[in-house]
Tab-separated table of C-alpha atoms and ligand atoms in Angstrom:
chain	number	residue	atom	x	y	z
A	963	MET	CA	0.000	0.000	0.000
A	964	LEU	CA	1.268	3.465	-0.804
A	965	ASN	CA	2.186	5.789	2.034
A	966	SER	CA	1.165	3.729	4.999
A	967	SER	CA	0.556	5.687	8.194
A	968	LYS	CA	3.843	4.316	9.602
A	969	SER	CA	6.606	6.865	9.094
A	970	ARG	CA	9.838	5.759	7.444
A	971	LEU	CA	12.662	8.145	8.201
A	972	GLY	CA	15.570	8.603	5.863
A	973	VAL	CA	18.469	11.016	5.777
A	974	ILE	CA	19.665	12.197	2.382
A	975	ARG	CA	23.242	13.437	2.053
A	976	ALA	CA	22.252	16.622	0.266
A	977	GLU	CA	23.471	20.150	-0.305
A	978	PRO	CA	23.419	22.699	1.205
A	979	GLU	CA	22.906	20.316	4.145
A	980	PRO	CA	21.654	16.785	4.839
A	981	ILE	CA	17.898	16.495	5.072
A	982	LYS	CA	15.897	14.078	7.220
A	983	LEU	CA	12.656	13.048	5.578
A	984	ASP	CA	9.659	10.891	6.252
A	985	LEU	CA	9.786	8.735	3.132
A	986	SER	CA	6.157	7.718	3.602
A	987	SER	CA	5.131	11.320	2.802
A	988	THR	CA	7.611	11.662	-0.075
A	989	ALA	CA	6.890	11.229	-3.788
A	990	LEU	CA	9.193	10.725	-6.763
A	991	VAL	CA	8.385	13.235	-9.522
A	992	ILE	CA	9.881	12.489	-12.938
A	993	ILE	CA	9.632	15.491	-15.239
A	994	ASP	CA	8.993	15.164	-18.985
A	995	MET	CA	11.145	12.137	-19.899
A	996	GLN	CA	9.376	12.166	-23.273
A	997	ARG	CA	10.571	11.188	-26.714
A	998	ASP	CA	9.848	14.801	-27.801
A	999	PHE	CA	12.762	15.987	-25.638
A	1000	MET	CA	15.013	12.915	-25.654
A	1001	GLU	CA	15.015	11.749	-29.273
A	1002	PRO	CA	15.877	13.205	-32.680
A	1003	GLY	CA	12.848	14.537	-34.558
A	1004	GLY	CA	10.984	15.842	-31.507
A	1005	PHE	CA	10.273	19.236	-29.967
A	1006	GLY	CA	13.719	19.580	-28.356
A	1007	GLU	CA	15.524	19.063	-31.632
A	1008	THR	CA	13.205	21.411	-33.545
A	1009	LEU	CA	14.425	24.159	-31.184
A	1010	GLY	CA	17.969	23.519	-32.408
A	1011	ASN	CA	19.170	21.408	-29.477
A	1012	ASP	CA	21.543	18.434	-29.326
A	1013	VAL	CA	19.222	15.864	-27.735
A	1014	SER	CA	22.084	13.461	-26.963
A	1015	GLN	CA	22.941	15.742	-24.008
A	1016	LEU	CA	19.935	14.401	-22.095
A	1017	ALA	CA	20.686	10.659	-22.278
A	1018	ARG	CA	22.935	10.705	-19.188
A	1019	ALA	CA	19.922	11.221	-16.876
A	1020	VAL	CA	18.130	8.011	-17.904
A	1021	LYS	CA	20.135	5.474	-15.870
A	1022	PRO	CA	20.145	7.397	-12.558
A	1023	ILE	CA	16.398	8.020	-12.893
A	1024	GLY	CA	15.870	4.335	-13.672
A	1025	ALA	CA	17.685	3.319	-10.480
A	1026	VAL	CA	15.645	5.665	-8.294
A	1027	LEU	CA	12.426	4.641	-10.055
A	1028	GLU	CA	13.186	0.984	-9.331
A	1029	ALA	CA	13.804	1.781	-5.646
A	1030	ALA	CA	10.584	3.804	-5.467
A	1031	ARG	CA	8.654	0.879	-6.924
A	1032	ASP	CA	10.327	-1.561	-4.523
A	1033	THR	CA	9.587	0.591	-1.471
A	1034	GLY	CA	6.036	1.580	-2.455
A	1035	MET	CA	6.789	5.289	-2.869
A	1036	LEU	CA	4.254	7.302	-4.865
A	1037	VAL	CA	5.596	7.826	-8.404
A	1038	ILE	CA	4.437	10.740	-10.544
A	1039	HIS	CA	5.436	11.195	-14.185
A	1040	THR	CA	4.780	14.438	-16.041
A	1041	ARG	CA	4.456	15.146	-19.743
A	1042	GLU	CA	4.559	18.546	-21.409
A	1043	GLY	CA	2.169	18.786	-24.319
A	1044	HIS	CA	-0.966	20.226	-25.848
A	1045	LEU	CA	-4.421	19.199	-26.966
A	1046	PRO	CA	-4.736	18.383	-30.689
A	1047	ASP	CA	-6.744	21.593	-31.297
A	1048	LEU	CA	-4.015	23.652	-29.548
A	1049	SER	CA	-6.697	25.274	-27.345
A	1050	ASP	CA	-4.327	25.013	-24.352
A	1051	ALA	CA	-1.284	26.297	-26.263
A	1052	PRO	CA	-0.838	30.067	-25.954
A	1053	PRO	CA	0.026	31.727	-29.291
A	1054	ALA	CA	2.948	33.327	-27.451
A	1055	LYS	CA	4.393	29.816	-27.026
A	1056	VAL	CA	3.480	28.412	-30.449
A	1057	GLU	CA	4.702	31.424	-32.432
A	1058	ARG	CA	7.956	31.907	-30.561
A	1059	GLY	CA	11.356	31.747	-32.216
A	1060	ALA	CA	12.217	30.078	-35.490
A	1061	PRO	CA	12.024	26.325	-34.815
A	1062	SER	CA	12.371	23.904	-37.729
A	1063	LEU	CA	8.828	22.686	-36.890
A	1064	ARG	CA	6.305	24.425	-34.626
A	1065	ILE	CA	4.124	22.877	-31.918
A	1066	GLY	CA	1.373	20.962	-33.731
A	1067	ASP	CA	3.273	20.540	-37.006
A	1068	PRO	CA	3.669	16.957	-38.301
A	1069	GLY	CA	7.089	15.453	-37.544
A	1070	PRO	CA	8.708	12.006	-37.686
A	1071	MET	CA	7.166	11.053	-34.288
A	1072	GLY	CA	3.758	12.582	-35.022
A	1073	ARG	CA	2.607	16.141	-34.386
A	1074	ILE	CA	5.174	18.062	-32.309
A	1075	LEU	CA	4.355	18.189	-28.553
A	1076	ILE	CA	0.744	17.020	-29.000
A	1077	ARG	CA	-0.897	14.661	-26.518
A	1078	GLY	CA	-1.404	11.156	-27.850
A	1079	GLU	CA	1.345	11.375	-30.486
A	1080	ALA	CA	4.344	9.025	-30.346
A	1081	GLY	CA	6.745	11.866	-29.576
A	1082	HIS	CA	4.688	12.956	-26.573
A	1083	ASP	CA	5.028	9.569	-24.909
A	1084	ILE	CA	7.506	8.726	-22.170
A	1085	ILE	CA	10.669	6.860	-23.234
A	1086	PRO	CA	10.399	3.048	-22.930
A	1087	GLU	CA	13.174	2.788	-20.265
A	1088	LEU	CA	11.129	4.836	-17.773
A	1089	TYR	CA	7.612	3.939	-18.910
A	1090	PRO	CA	4.967	4.431	-16.209
A	1091	LEU	CA	3.213	1.468	-14.659
A	1092	ASP	CA	-0.596	1.551	-14.828
A	1093	SER	CA	-0.620	2.207	-11.061
A	1094	GLU	CA	1.534	5.344	-11.342
A	1095	VAL	CA	0.278	8.901	-11.759
A	1096	VAL	CA	0.791	10.680	-15.072
A	1097	ILE	CA	0.259	14.455	-15.087
A	1098	ASP	CA	-0.262	16.150	-18.454
A	1099	LYS	CA	0.820	19.764	-18.311
A	1100	PRO	CA	0.597	22.531	-20.904
A	1101	GLY	CA	3.339	24.632	-19.305
A	1102	LYS	CA	6.830	24.234	-17.999
A	1103	GLY	CA	5.759	23.923	-14.357
A	1104	ALA	CA	3.893	20.771	-13.275
A	1105	PHE	CA	1.438	22.684	-11.037
A	1106	TYR	CA	0.133	25.182	-13.596
A	1107	ALA	CA	-3.226	24.043	-15.060
A	1108	THR	CA	-2.914	20.473	-13.724
A	1109	GLU	CA	-4.332	18.306	-10.931
A	1110	LEU	CA	-0.910	17.839	-9.276
A	1111	SER	CA	-1.782	19.763	-6.077
A	1112	GLU	CA	-4.890	17.625	-5.546
A	1113	VAL	CA	-2.935	14.401	-6.097
A	1114	LEU	CA	-0.246	15.383	-3.586
A	1115	GLU	CA	-2.846	16.378	-0.996
A	1116	ARG	CA	-4.779	13.126	-1.497
A	1117	TYR	CA	-1.636	11.071	-0.777
A	1118	GLY	CA	-0.448	13.262	2.126
A	1119	ILE	CA	2.783	14.189	0.363
A	1120	GLU	CA	5.098	16.805	1.924
A	1121	ASN	CA	8.410	16.107	0.159
A	1122	LEU	CA	9.299	15.676	-3.503
A	1123	LEU	CA	12.273	13.891	-5.060
A	1124	VAL	CA	12.478	15.675	-8.413
A	1125	CYS	CA	14.344	14.603	-11.552
A	1126	GLY	CA	13.930	14.757	-15.334
A	1127	VAL	CA	14.489	17.247	-18.126
A	1128	THR	CA	15.471	19.891	-18.589
A	1129	THR	CA	17.238	21.099	-15.453
A	1130	GLU	CA	16.828	24.825	-15.956
A	1131	VAL	CA	13.439	24.757	-17.678
A	1132	CYS	CA	10.757	22.293	-16.513
A	1133	VAL	CA	12.621	20.945	-13.474
A	1134	ASN	CA	13.462	24.402	-12.118
A	1135	THR	CA	10.001	25.809	-12.877
A	1136	THR	CA	8.317	22.887	-11.106
A	1137	VAL	CA	10.627	23.109	-8.081
A	1138	ARG	CA	9.936	26.832	-7.737
A	1139	GLU	CA	6.190	26.221	-7.949
A	1140	ALA	CA	6.443	23.403	-5.386
A	1141	ASN	CA	8.625	25.409	-3.003
A	1142	ASP	CA	6.078	28.243	-2.918
A	1143	ARG	CA	3.380	25.672	-2.112
A	1144	GLY	CA	5.332	24.417	0.909
A	1145	TYR	CA	6.888	21.223	-0.443
A	1146	ARG	CA	10.465	20.264	0.411
A	1147	CYS	CA	12.125	19.515	-2.932
A	1148	ILE	CA	15.211	17.360	-3.266
A	1149	VAL	CA	16.534	17.577	-6.811
A	1150	ILE	CA	18.450	14.522	-8.016
A	1151	SER	CA	21.498	16.066	-9.679
A	1152	ASP	CA	22.508	13.225	-12.027
A	1153	GLY	CA	18.815	12.472	-12.701
A	1154	CYS	CA	18.467	15.844	-14.428
A	1155	ALA	CA	19.998	17.055	-17.670
A	1156	SER	CA	20.003	20.065	-19.949
A	1157	TYR	CA	20.838	20.646	-23.602
A	1158	PHE	CA	23.365	23.098	-22.131
A	1159	PRO	CA	25.730	21.554	-19.540
A	1160	GLU	CA	26.475	24.995	-18.070
A	1161	PHE	CA	22.748	25.634	-17.517
A	1162	HIS	CA	22.441	22.232	-15.805
A	1163	GLU	CA	25.215	23.184	-13.411
A	1164	MET	CA	23.846	26.662	-12.717
A	1165	GLY	CA	20.281	25.353	-12.497
A	1166	LEU	CA	21.318	23.082	-9.637
A	1167	LYS	CA	23.368	25.826	-7.979
A	1168	MET	CA	20.356	28.159	-8.028
A	1169	ILE	CA	18.257	25.627	-6.110
A	1170	LYS	CA	20.696	24.988	-3.281
A	1171	ALA	CA	22.155	28.534	-2.934
A	1172	GLN	CA	21.357	30.822	-0.018
A	1173	GLY	CA	20.796	27.963	2.414
A	1174	GLY	CA	18.588	26.060	-0.056
A	1175	ILE	CA	16.459	28.917	-1.378
A	1176	PHE	CA	14.342	26.538	-3.510
A	1177	GLY	CA	15.367	23.169	-2.073
A	1178	TRP	CA	18.126	20.598	-1.748
A	1179	VAL	CA	20.343	18.842	-4.298
A	1180	ALA	CA	21.615	15.261	-3.930
A	1181	ASP	CA	22.936	12.677	-6.362
A	1182	SER	CA	21.107	9.431	-7.063
A	1183	VAL	CA	23.537	7.411	-4.916
A	1184	ALA	CA	22.693	9.515	-1.851
A	1185	VAL	CA	18.975	9.292	-2.583
A	1186	LEU	CA	19.173	5.511	-3.040
A	1187	GLU	CA	21.094	5.151	0.233
A	1188	ALA	CA	18.309	6.947	2.072
A	1189	MET	CA	15.534	5.024	0.289
A	1190	ARG	CA	17.083	1.611	0.875
A	1191	GLY	CA	18.995	2.553	4.029
A	1192	SER	CA	18.942	1.374	7.587
A	1193	ALA	CA	16.599	4.182	8.618
A	1194	ALA	CA	13.741	2.381	6.828
A	1195	GLY	CA	11.290	0.958	9.333
A	1196	GLU	CA	12.292	3.313	12.150
B	1801	LIG	N1	13.456	23.496	-24.125
B	1801	LIG	C1	13.738	22.985	-22.928
B	1801	LIG	O1	14.886	22.990	-22.470
B	1801	LIG	N2	12.763	22.410	-22.209
B	1801	LIG	C2	11.408	22.416	-22.457
B	1801	LIG	O2	10.927	23.048	-23.393
B	1801	LIG	N3	10.612	21.651	-21.651
B	1801	LIG	C3	11.089	20.944	-20.546
B	1801	LIG	O3	12.095	21.295	-19.944
B	1801	LIG	N4	10.448	19.815	-20.228
């Protein structure tokens, strides 16, 4: 059963300081690990990006996802995308820049960033189980115009382990939204990636600066230690 009333304490070796958490009120949030960002021919590449930069996050996320499944932690996957009629896509987003294909245009994985198309789906390595929550979001943040707040309240969640792509865009936006709503966010450093390595680095620094202004940062090894560690069952 998810989130039993029994608390399960874990300490994560994080920056700017270690954090002690009740793992039974903690969820794993995996941001936008979609083919549209990860593979050639999708939204990320149409913006001119080298999508191979994101591959490094897949294995660390996979390890934490496996531990979450083993320990019964709530798992939430998000997907950025729009309705086929683009009614939830602001013109300011669709018309921006000079991409090779715009949102809604037909591409090699179906229409770019449109719900239900092959490119919008999550990569096979991290595919959600039927029992896991999938949040479809039209924006960069996972709280804006979604049911995420209601889901977290329903499961009594207070802490979020956050990973996914890209570090400085959807991960940072979601962490900032979550922080303002009172959630403790622990960002998994090697479970995030950016098309720009320097933005990845600075995106993590921004979260943990000033005593953890938006949250904490820990690598997947430290998170796994806490999830599988001796504190479990305390
Ligand atoms: N372009 C970019 O870096 N990211 C996005 O557009 N969306 C997410 O980060 N998911």
